[in-house]
CSV table of C-alpha atoms in Angstrom, one decimal:
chain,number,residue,atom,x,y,z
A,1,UNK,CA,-42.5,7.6,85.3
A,2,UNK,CA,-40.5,10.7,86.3
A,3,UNK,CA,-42.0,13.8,85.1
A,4,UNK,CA,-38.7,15.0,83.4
A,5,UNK,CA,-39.2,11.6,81.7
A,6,UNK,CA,-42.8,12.8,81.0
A,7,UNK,CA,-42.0,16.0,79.6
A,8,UNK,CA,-39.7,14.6,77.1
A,9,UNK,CA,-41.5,12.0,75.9
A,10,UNK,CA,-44.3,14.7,75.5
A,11,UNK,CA,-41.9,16.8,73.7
A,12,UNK,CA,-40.9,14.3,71.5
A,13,UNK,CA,-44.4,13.1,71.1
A,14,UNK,CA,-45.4,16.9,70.5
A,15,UNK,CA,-42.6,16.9,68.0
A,16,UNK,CA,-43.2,14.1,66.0
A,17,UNK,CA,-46.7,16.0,65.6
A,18,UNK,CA,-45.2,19.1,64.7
A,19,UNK,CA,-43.0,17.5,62.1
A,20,UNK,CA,-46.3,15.4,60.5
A,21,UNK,CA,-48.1,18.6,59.8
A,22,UNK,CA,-45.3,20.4,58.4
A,23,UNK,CA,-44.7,17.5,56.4
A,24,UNK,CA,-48.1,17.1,55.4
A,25,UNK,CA,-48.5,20.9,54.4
A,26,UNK,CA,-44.9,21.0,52.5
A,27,UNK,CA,-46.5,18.3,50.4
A,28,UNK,CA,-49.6,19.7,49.9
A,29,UNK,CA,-47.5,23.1,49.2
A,30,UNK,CA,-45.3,21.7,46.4
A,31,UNK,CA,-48.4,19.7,45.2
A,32,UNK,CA,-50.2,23.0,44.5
A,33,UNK,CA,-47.0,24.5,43.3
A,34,UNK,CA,-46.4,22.0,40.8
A,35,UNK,CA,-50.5,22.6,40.2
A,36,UNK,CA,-49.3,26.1,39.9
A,37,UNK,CA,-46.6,25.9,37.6
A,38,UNK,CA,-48.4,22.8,35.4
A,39,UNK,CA,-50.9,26.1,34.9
A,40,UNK,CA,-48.5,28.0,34.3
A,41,UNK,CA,-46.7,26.0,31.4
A,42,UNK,CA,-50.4,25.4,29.5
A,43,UNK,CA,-50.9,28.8,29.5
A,44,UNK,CA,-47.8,29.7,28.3
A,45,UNK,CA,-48.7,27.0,25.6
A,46,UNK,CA,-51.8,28.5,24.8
A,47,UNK,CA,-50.4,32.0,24.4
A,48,UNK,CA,-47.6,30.9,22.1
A,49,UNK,CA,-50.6,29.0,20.5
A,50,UNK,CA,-52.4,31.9,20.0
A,51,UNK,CA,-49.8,33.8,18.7
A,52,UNK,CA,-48.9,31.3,16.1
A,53,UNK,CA,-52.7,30.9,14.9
A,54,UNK,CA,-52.7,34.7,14.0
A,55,UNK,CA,-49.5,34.5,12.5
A,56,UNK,CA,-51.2,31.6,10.6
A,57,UNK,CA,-54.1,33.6,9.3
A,58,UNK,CA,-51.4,36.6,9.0
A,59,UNK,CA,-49.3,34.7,6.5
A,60,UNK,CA,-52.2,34.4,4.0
A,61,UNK,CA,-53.5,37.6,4.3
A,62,UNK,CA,-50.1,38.9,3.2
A,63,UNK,CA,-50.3,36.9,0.1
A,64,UNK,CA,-53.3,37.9,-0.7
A,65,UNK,CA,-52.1,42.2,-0.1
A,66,UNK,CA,-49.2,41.2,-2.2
A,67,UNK,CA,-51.3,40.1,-4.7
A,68,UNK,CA,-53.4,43.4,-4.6
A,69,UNK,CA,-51.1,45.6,-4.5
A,70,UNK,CA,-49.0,43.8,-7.9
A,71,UNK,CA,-52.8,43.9,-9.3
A,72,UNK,CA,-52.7,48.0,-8.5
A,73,UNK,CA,-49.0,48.4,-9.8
A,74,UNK,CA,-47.8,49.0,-6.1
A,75,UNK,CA,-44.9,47.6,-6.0
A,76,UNK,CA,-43.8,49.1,-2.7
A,77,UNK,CA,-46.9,47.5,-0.7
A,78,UNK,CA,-46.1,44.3,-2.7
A,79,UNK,CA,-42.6,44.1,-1.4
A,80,UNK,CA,-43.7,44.9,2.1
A,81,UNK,CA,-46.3,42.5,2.0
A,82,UNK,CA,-43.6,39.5,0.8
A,83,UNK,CA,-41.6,41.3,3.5
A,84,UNK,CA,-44.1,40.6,6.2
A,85,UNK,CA,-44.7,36.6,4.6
A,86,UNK,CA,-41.3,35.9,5.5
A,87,UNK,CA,-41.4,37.4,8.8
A,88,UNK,CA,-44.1,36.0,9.9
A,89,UNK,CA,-43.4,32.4,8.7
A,90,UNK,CA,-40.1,33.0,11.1
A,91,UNK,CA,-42.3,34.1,14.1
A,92,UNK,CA,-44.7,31.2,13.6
A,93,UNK,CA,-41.9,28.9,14.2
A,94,UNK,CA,-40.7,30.7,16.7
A,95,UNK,CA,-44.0,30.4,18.6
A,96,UNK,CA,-43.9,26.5,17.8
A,97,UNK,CA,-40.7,25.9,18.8
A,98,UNK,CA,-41.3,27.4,21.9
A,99,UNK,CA,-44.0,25.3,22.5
A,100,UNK,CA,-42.4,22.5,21.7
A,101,UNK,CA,-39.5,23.0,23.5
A,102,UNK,CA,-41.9,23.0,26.6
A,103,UNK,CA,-42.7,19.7,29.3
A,104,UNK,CA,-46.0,19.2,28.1
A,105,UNK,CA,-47.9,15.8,27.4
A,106,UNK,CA,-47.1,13.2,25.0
A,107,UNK,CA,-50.0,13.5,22.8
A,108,UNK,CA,-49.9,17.5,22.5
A,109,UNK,CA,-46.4,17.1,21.5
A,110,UNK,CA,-47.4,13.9,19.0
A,111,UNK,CA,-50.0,16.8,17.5
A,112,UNK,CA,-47.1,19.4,17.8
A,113,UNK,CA,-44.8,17.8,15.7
A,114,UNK,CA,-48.1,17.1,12.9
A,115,UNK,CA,-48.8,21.4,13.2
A,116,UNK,CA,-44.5,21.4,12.2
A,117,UNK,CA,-45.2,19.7,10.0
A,118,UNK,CA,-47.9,21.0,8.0
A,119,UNK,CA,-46.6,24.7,9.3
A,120,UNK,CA,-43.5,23.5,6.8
A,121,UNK,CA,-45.8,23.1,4.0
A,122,UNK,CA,-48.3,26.2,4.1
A,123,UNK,CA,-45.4,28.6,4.9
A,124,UNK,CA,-43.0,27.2,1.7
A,125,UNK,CA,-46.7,27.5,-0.5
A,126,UNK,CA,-46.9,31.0,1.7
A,127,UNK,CA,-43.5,32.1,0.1
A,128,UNK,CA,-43.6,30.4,-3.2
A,129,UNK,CA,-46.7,32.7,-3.5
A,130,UNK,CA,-45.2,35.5,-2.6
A,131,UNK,CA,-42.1,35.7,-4.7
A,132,UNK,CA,-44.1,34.6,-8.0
A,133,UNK,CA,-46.2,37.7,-7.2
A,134,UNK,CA,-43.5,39.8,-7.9
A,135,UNK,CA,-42.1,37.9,-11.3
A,136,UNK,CA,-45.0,36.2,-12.3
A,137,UNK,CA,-48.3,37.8,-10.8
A,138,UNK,CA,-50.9,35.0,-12.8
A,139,UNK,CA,-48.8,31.9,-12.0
A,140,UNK,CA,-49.0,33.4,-8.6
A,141,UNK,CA,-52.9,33.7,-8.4
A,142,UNK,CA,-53.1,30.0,-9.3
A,143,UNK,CA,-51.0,29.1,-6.6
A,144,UNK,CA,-53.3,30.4,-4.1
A,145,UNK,CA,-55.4,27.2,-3.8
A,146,UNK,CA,-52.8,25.5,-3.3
A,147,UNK,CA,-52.1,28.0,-0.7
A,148,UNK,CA,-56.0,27.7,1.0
A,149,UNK,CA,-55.2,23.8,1.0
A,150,UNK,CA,-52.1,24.0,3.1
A,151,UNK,CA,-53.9,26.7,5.2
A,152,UNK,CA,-57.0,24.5,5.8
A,153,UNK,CA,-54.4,21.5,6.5
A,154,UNK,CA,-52.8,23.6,8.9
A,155,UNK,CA,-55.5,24.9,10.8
A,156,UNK,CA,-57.1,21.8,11.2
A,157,UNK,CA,-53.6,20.7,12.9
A,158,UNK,CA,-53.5,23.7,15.0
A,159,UNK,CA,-56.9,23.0,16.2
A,160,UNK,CA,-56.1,19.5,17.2
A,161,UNK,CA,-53.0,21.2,19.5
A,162,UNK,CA,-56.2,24.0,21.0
A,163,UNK,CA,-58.4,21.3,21.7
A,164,UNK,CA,-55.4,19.2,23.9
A,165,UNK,CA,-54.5,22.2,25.5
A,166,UNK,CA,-58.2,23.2,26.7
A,167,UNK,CA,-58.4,19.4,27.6
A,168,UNK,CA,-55.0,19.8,29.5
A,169,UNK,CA,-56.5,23.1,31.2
A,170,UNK,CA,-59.8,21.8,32.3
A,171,UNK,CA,-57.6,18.8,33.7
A,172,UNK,CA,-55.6,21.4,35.2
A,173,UNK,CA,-58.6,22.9,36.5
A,174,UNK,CA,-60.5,20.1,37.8
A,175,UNK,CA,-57.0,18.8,39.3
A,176,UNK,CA,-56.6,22.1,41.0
A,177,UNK,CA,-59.5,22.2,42.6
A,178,UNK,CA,-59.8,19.0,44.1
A,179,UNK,CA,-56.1,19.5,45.3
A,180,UNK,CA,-57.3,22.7,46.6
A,181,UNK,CA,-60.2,21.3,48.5
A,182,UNK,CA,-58.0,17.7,49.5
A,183,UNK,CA,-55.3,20.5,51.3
A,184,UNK,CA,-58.1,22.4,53.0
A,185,UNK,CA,-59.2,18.7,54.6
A,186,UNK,CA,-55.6,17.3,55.0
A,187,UNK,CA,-54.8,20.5,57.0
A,188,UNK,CA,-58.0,20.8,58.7
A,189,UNK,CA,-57.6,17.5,59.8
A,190,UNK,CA,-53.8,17.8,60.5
A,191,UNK,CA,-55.0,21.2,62.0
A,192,UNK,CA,-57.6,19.7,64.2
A,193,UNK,CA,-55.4,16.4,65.2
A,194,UNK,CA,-52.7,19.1,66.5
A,195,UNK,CA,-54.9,21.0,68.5
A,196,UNK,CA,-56.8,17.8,70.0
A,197,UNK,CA,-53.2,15.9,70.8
A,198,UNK,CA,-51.9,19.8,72.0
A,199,UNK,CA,-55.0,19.7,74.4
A,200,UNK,CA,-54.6,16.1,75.2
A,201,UNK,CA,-51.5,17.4,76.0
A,202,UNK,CA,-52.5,20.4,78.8
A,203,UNK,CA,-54.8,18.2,80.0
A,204,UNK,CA,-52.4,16.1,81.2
A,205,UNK,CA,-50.4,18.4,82.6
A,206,UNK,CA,-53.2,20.3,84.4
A,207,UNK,CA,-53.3,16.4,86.0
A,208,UNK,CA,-50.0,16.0,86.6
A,209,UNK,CA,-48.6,19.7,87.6
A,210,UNK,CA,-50.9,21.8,88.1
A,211,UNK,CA,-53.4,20.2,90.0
A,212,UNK,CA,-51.1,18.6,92.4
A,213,UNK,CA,-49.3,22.2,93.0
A,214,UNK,CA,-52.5,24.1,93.5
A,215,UNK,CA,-53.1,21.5,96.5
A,216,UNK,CA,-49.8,21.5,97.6
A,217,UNK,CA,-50.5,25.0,97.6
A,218,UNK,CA,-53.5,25.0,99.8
A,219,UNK,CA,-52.1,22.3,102.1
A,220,UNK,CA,-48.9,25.0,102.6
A,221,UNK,CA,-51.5,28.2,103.5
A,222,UNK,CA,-53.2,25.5,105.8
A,223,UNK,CA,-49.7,25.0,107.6
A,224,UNK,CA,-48.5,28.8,107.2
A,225,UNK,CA,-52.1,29.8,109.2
A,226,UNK,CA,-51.1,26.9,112.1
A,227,UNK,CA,-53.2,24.4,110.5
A,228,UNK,CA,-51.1,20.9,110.5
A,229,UNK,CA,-54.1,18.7,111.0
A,230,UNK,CA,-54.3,18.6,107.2
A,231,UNK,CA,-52.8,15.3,105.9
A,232,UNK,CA,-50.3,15.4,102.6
A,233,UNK,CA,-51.9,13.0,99.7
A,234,UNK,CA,-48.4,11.6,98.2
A,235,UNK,CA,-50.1,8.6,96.5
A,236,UNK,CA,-48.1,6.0,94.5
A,237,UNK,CA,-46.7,8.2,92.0
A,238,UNK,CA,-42.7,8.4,91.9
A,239,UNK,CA,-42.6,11.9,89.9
A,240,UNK,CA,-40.5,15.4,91.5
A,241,UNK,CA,-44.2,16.2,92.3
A,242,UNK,CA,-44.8,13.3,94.8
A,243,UNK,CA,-40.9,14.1,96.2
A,244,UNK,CA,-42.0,17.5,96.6
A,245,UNK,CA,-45.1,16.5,98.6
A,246,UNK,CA,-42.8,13.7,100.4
A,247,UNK,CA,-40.8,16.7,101.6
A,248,UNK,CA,-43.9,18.8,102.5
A,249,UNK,CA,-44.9,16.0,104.3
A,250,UNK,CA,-41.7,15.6,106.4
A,251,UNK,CA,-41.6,19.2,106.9
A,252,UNK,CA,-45.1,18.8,108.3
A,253,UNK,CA,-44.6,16.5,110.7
A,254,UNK,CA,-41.4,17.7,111.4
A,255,UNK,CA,-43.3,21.1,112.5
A,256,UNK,CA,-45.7,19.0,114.8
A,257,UNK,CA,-42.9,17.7,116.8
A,258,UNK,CA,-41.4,21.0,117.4
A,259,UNK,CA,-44.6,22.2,118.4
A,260,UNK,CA,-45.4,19.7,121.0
A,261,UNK,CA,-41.8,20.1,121.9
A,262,UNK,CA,-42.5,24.0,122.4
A,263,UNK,CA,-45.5,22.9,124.0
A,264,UNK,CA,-43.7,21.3,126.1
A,265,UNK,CA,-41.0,23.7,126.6
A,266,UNK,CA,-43.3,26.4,127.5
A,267,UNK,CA,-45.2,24.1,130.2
A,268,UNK,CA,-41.6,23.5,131.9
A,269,UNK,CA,-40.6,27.1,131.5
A,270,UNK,CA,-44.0,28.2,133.3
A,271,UNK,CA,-43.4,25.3,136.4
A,272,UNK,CA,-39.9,26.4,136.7
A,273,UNK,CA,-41.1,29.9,136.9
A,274,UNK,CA,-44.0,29.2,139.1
A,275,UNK,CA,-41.7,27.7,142.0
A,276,UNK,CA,-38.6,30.4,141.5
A,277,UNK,CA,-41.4,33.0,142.3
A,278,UNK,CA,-42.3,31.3,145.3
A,279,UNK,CA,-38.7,30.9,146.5
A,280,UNK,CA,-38.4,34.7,145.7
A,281,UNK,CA,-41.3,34.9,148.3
A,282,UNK,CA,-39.5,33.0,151.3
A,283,UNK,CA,-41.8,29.5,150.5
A,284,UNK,CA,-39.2,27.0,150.7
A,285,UNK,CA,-42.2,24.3,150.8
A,286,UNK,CA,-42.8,24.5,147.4
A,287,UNK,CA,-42.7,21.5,144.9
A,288,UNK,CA,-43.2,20.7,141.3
A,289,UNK,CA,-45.6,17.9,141.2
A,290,UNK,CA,-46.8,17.5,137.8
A,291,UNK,CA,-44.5,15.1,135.9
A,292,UNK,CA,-42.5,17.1,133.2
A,293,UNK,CA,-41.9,15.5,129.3
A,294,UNK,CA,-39.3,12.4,129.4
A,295,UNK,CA,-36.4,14.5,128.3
A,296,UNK,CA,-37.7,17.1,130.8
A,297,UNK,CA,-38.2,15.3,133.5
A,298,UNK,CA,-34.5,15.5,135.3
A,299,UNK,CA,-35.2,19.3,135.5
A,300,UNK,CA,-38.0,19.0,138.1
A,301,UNK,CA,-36.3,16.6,139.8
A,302,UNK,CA,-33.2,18.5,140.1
A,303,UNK,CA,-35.0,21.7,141.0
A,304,UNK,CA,-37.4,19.4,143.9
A,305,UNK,CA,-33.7,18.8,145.2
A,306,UNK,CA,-32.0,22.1,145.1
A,307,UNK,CA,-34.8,23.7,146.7
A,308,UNK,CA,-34.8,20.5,149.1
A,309,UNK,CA,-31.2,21.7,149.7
A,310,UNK,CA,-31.9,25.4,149.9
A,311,UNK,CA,-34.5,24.6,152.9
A,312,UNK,CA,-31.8,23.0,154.5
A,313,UNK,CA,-28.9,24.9,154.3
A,314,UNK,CA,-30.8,28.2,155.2
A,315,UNK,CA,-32.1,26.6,158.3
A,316,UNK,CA,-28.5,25.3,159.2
A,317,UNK,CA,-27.3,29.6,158.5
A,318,UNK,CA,-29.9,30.4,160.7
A,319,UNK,CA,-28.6,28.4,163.4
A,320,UNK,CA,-24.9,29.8,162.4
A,321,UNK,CA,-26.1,32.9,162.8
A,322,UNK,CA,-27.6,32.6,166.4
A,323,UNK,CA,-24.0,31.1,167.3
A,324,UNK,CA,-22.3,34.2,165.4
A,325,UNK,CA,-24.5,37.0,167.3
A,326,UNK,CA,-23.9,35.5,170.4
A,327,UNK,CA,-19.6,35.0,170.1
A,328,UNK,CA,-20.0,38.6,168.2
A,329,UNK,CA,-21.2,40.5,171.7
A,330,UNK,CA,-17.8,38.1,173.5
A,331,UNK,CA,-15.6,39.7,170.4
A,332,UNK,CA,-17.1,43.5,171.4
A,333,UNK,CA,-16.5,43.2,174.8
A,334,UNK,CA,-12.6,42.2,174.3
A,335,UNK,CA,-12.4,44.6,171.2
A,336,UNK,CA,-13.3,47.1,173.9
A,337,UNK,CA,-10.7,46.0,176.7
A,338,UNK,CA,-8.3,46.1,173.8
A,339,UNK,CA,-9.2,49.7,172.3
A,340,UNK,CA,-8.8,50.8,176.0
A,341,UNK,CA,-5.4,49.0,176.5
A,342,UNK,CA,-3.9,50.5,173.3
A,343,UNK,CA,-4.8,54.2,174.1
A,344,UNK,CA,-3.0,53.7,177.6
A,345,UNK,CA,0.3,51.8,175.6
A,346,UNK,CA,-0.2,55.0,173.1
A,347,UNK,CA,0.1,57.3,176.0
A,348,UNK,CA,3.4,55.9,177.6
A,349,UNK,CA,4.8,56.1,173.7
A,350,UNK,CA,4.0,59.5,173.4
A,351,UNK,CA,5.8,60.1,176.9
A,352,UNK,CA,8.6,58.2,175.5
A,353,UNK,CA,9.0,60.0,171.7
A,354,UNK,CA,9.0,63.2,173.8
A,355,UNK,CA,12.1,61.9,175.9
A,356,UNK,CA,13.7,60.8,172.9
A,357,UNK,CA,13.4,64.3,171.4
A,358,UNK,CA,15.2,65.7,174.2
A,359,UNK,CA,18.2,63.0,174.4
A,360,UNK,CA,18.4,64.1,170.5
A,361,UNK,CA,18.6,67.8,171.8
A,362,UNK,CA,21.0,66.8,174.0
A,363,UNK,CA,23.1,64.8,171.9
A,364,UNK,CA,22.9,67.8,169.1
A,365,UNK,CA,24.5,70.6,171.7
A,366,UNK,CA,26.9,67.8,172.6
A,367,UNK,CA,28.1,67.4,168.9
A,368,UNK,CA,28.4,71.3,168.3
A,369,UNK,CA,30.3,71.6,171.9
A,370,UNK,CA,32.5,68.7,170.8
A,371,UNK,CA,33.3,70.6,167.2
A,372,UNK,CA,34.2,74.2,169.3
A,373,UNK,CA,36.5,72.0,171.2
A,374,UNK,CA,38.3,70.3,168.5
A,375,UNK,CA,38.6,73.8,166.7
A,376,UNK,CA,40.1,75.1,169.8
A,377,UNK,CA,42.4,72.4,170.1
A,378,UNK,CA,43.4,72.6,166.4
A,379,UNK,CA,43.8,76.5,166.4
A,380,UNK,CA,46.4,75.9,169.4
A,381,UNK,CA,48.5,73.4,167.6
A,382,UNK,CA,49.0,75.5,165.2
A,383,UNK,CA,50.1,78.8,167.5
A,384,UNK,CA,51.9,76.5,169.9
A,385,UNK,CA,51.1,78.4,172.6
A,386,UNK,CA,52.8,77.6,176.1
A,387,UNK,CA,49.7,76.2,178.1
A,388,UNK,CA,50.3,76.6,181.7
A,389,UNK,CA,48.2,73.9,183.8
A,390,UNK,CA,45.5,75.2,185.5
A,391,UNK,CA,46.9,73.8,188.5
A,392,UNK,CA,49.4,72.3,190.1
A,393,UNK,CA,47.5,69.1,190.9
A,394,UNK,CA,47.1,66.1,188.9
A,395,UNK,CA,44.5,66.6,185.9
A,396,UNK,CA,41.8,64.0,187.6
A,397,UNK,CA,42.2,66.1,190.8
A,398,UNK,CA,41.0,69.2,188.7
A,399,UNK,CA,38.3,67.9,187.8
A,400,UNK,CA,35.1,68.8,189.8
């Protein structure tokens, strides 16, 4: 299995986990909130309980100050005392109403509807009572135990609704706290089963990553330092880790060949050098004997050859050269017969620029004398001048 495929499934598988103990505490939560709030409701029960059972024993000891005070002649403490018998009797059903009105159990509400309906009776004797006290004070005083019957009958009633509503609390109670200690285990054990699945978990990474890497890590210092001698452990796995040690692997081996090819490089480079410095030095002996690598092995051949070559063709310039020296000292001695002949043939052409500059001379005065004459002969034209020959003989015959 890939390990991309790993980590999801133990995402999902972490998850799932995750999502069982939140579900497990959000029931345990409303559990205890409906705990909670079942609480809540008695006791608001038992306080409007409460509150009616004083108003109970409030009502009759109204009457009873009404009664006093219409004994004394008070009529203002009478009429506040009726006053207070028909608020309370409004309050107590108020309170029992309220209760009533509430979610509680079946039976409570059975014993509910009994406490309505002996609340009707005591507080209608409660305020027949009362009003004879003001019109009829005696008939009123023999209504009282009628009065202390629907009191009894009442109370009796009420207690019946205390004692479901302490047995509702202490079920309450006793409900709570075994739903208190049931959440502790449920999320202790939910608690623990995360934390053992979450180890279960690292632990298999530590196997599957981080094992692996630290010794991929070790193998790569090992080859970093020089050290390729180290083998690659890839195993049967098919995970990125095992490509990653695949391609460590390659790389490794692909690091020993270029080594043993720089080896061999460098043993070629110090052969080749070996024999340039002895043909540097004149030794045109010297071979490479010792067989190169396969793909280096043309090089020594070709340099036994060249320098096969070399031998040869400097012994065939030496020979040249003897030849050369010997037809050199022939080209000096004619180079000399010639450097002599030239500096006579420069002589004679010096003699003859020298004549040439005086035929120039020559032919200069001859061009001036040759302009005088034309002038003369121009100037006479002009004048026409009788000439008179020289002589009397012929012009040739003048002539010297």
């Amino acid at each position: 299995m890939k390990l991309n495929e790993r980590l999801k499934a133990g995402g999902a598988t972490l998850a799932l986990a995750f999502l069982v103990q939140v579900g497990v505490t959000t029931f345990m939560e409303r559990r205890l909130v409906a705990s909670n709030d079942a609480e809540r409701l008695n006791s608001v029960a038992m306080h409007n309980h409460m509150q009616a059972d004083m108003l109970h024993d409030a009502i009759r000891g109204s009457v009873y100050r009404a009664l006093h005070a219409a004994q004394k002649g008070n009529a203002n403490e009478r009429d506040a005392a009726i006053a207070e018998v028909s608020d309370y009797s409004r309050d107590i059903r108020g309170y029992l109403n309220a209760n009533r009105a509430l979610n509680l159990d079946e039976d409570i509400k059975v014993s509910l509807t009994s406490v309505a309906r002996d609340l009707d009776a005591y507080t209608g004797s409660a305020t027949t009572v009362a009003n004879l006290v003001r019109v009829d004070p005696a008939t009123a005083e023999q209504k009282v135990g009628e009065l202390e019957q629907a009191f009894d009958t009442l109370e009796a009633s009420q207690d019946k609704v205390a004692n479901a509503l302490d047995k509702r609390q202490a079920s309450l109670d006793h409900s709570s706290d075994n739903l208190g200690v049931t959440s502790l285990v449920a999320s202790a054990v939910v608690s623990l089963a995360f934390a053992g699945f979450l180890g279960w978990i690292l632990v298999q990474l530590r196997r599957i990553v981080v094992r692996p890497l630290q010794r991929l890590a070790l193998q790569l210092d090992l080859m970093s330092a020089g050290n390729l001698s180290q083998e690659i452990d890839v195993g049967t796995s098919e995970d990125e880790m095992a490509a990653v040690q695949r391609a460590v692997q390659t790389f490794q081996q692909a690091t020993r060949e270029r080594r043993a090819a720089e080896q061999a490089q460098s043993e070629v480079v110090s052969h080749i050098s070996a024999g340039l410095d002895a043909l540097s030095r004149g030794d045109l002996s010297h071979r490479i004997s010792a067989p190169f690598a396969a793909r280096y092995e043309n090089l020594r051949e070709a340099y036994n050859r060249s320098a096969g070559h070399l031998a040869e063709l400097l012994c065939d310039v030496a020979q040249s050269s003897a030849r050369v020296s010997s037809g050199s000292t022939q080209i000096r001695a004619a180079a000399d017969d010639l450097a002599a002949r030239n500096t006579h043939q420069a002589t004679h052409v010096e003699q003859t620029v020298a004549a040439m500059h005086e035929v120039g001379a020559l032919v200069a005065a001859a061009a001036v004398g040759t302009a005088a004459v034309k002038l003369a002969v121009e100037t006479a034209t002009r004048t026409q001048v009788p000439v008179r020959p020289l002589c009397s003989r012929p012009l040739r015959q003048c002539t010297p």
